[in-house]
């Protein structure tokens, strides 16, 4: 899910399953293409492309992406 307020952005991905999960998070319309989001729960980052980001997670992993 995504939350926005006063120019701050957060995109949260949650995998509550026992296996790895890859999802595409769409509809990030207020983030322009090329925006880099950093995972605050780890060291990885993703880039917005066509209003979406990929989110690849291990089992029971949470990622919180911010600008």
mmCIF file of C-alpha atoms in Angstrom, residues 28-38 45-54 66-67:
data_model
loop_
_atom_site.group_PDB
_atom_site.id
_atom_site.type_symbol
_atom_site.label_atom_id
_atom_site.label_comp_id
_atom_site.label_asym_id
_atom_site.label_seq_id
_atom_site.Cartn_x
_atom_site.Cartn_y
_atom_site.Cartn_z
ATOM 1 C CA UNK A 28 1.883 5.193 -8.042
ATOM 2 C CA UNK A 29 0.614 8.116 -10.098
ATOM 3 C CA UNK A 30 2.086 10.847 -7.866
ATOM 4 C CA UNK A 31 5.630 9.448 -8.250
ATOM 5 C CA UNK A 32 7.253 10.354 -11.576
ATOM 6 C CA UNK A 33 9.151 7.792 -13.627
ATOM 7 C CA UNK A 34 12.765 7.542 -12.540
ATOM 8 C CA UNK A 35 12.021 8.249 -8.860
ATOM 9 C CA UNK A 36 14.263 6.048 -6.698
ATOM 10 C CA UNK A 37 12.705 4.637 -3.546
ATOM 11 C CA UNK A 38 14.895 3.133 -0.818
ATOM 12 C CA UNK A 45 16.075 0.244 -3.734
ATOM 13 C CA UNK A 46 13.624 0.338 -6.646
ATOM 14 C CA UNK A 47 12.913 2.799 -9.450
ATOM 15 C CA UNK A 48 9.432 3.900 -10.480
ATOM 16 C CA UNK A 49 8.699 2.858 -14.066
ATOM 17 C CA UNK A 50 5.319 3.559 -15.718
ATOM 18 C CA UNK A 51 3.803 4.364 -12.324
ATOM 19 C CA UNK A 52 4.819 1.059 -10.733
ATOM 20 C CA UNK A 53 7.613 -0.597 -8.750
ATOM 21 C CA UNK A 54 8.640 -4.251 -8.438
ATOM 22 C CA UNK A 66 10.546 6.024 0.793
ATOM 23 C CA UNK A 67 12.089 8.791 -1.301
#
